[in-house]
Amino acid sequence: MNQIIHKFTRNVPHWQPRVEPVKLAEATQEQLDALQVTPSNTKVSEYVLTLAHDVESLTVRTPLFNAIMYDPGGMSRAERELGALGASLVNRCIYCAAVHADRHAKLKKDTAITDQLFAYGDEAKLSPRDQAIFDFSRKSAEAPPAAGPEDMEALRKAGLSNEEILDLILSSALFGWANRLMHVLGDPVRQKGNS
Amino acid sequence: MTPTEMTILSKADLLPDGDVSEAAMSRANIIGMSQAAEGAVLRPKDFGAFEHDLRAALAARVARLAADDTLAAHYLSSAGDKAILADPAETGKSYQLETVLAFVDKVANQTRDIDAEDVAQLQASGMADADIVRLCELVAFLAYQVRVIAGLRLMQGSAA
């Protein structure tokens, strides 16, 4: 029996779907194209196989996700990860938070910020720039969205350019989307026999 | 597509030649892909259990739950006789959509409280797993779109 994880962690859990993923052997050509399955690449995660049930959405979201998180220019990769984390903490998506805390720590070569976030949540004390980014992200992720003019002002005071602020809006909002897939359609689990 | 055909830009009411529009154009690819995603969740070829008018009504409902009546109006115009379902006070009982609307509302605004039981209830109501994924994608995309628009409005409001 796999153990469901309820606490935030950087140790990325396995994601276990609550619905039956698409079976590769039964996938349509459109699904295979979206999954980028080729004779030399037949390894597809259960998450992607689950989302292949709605292949039109999957096909458009994958390049959109990559552009928001990885396209050059604008906000740094680590700060976009902080945007992703702000939303994932609000929505309590343990899986997303783990993946993106791990990426943030690796990009920064430092776990101090994500340690602080996991220990103190909304009360985390960060550098002025990271604080403005995290506060904007988490307030934007509230439902209804709760970021206000004072949060935008804090971003500008911290020295963020318009391009950086746009990237923050996008990365936080993107995780409003991703959290509602990962946290709803599956459980973060520690598989028996794994650490 | 022109900026006025991009929901994110038109509903955020950006000044056409302002600094915020200029920043948005630096990510024109992302704005364009976001519009393609709206098409994929609102008007998919393979719509499963959720026809296009019902999807529009659910999108308007999520926009209203996020207190965005401007975006809600954008979707409501395509909801036809399903428009009543966009009213957050409507339970969907007479449409046999009570379970669906309860799920939509919870995924949209109490995301953190969703658990396995919420998905199990949809399955017990006879919904196919593929339709559960389709429903999540619709609500999840709206959560994204609402927040990009809200953020751009804040940017515009603070622009010099």
Coordinates of C-alpha atoms in Angstrom, one line a residue, chain B residues 2 6 15 39 45 53 58-59 62 65 67 71 74 100 133 145:
Chain B
T2 CA -5.0 40.7 -33.3
M6 CA -7.0 37.7 -27.3
L15 CA -4.2 50.6 -23.2
G39 CA -10.4 27.1 -27.8
K45 CA -13.8 18.7 -31.3
D53 CA -22.8 25.7 -24.6
L58 CA -19.4 26.5 -16.6
A59 CA -16.6 28.9 -17.7
V62 CA -16.0 29.9 -12.6
L65 CA -16.9 32.7 -8.6
A67 CA -15.6 37.8 -9.1
L71 CA -14.9 37.6 -18.2
H74 CA -17.5 36.9 -22.5
V100 CA -21.0 18.4 -11.6
V133 CA -10.2 15.0 -16.8
Q145 CA -7.1 32.9 -17.3

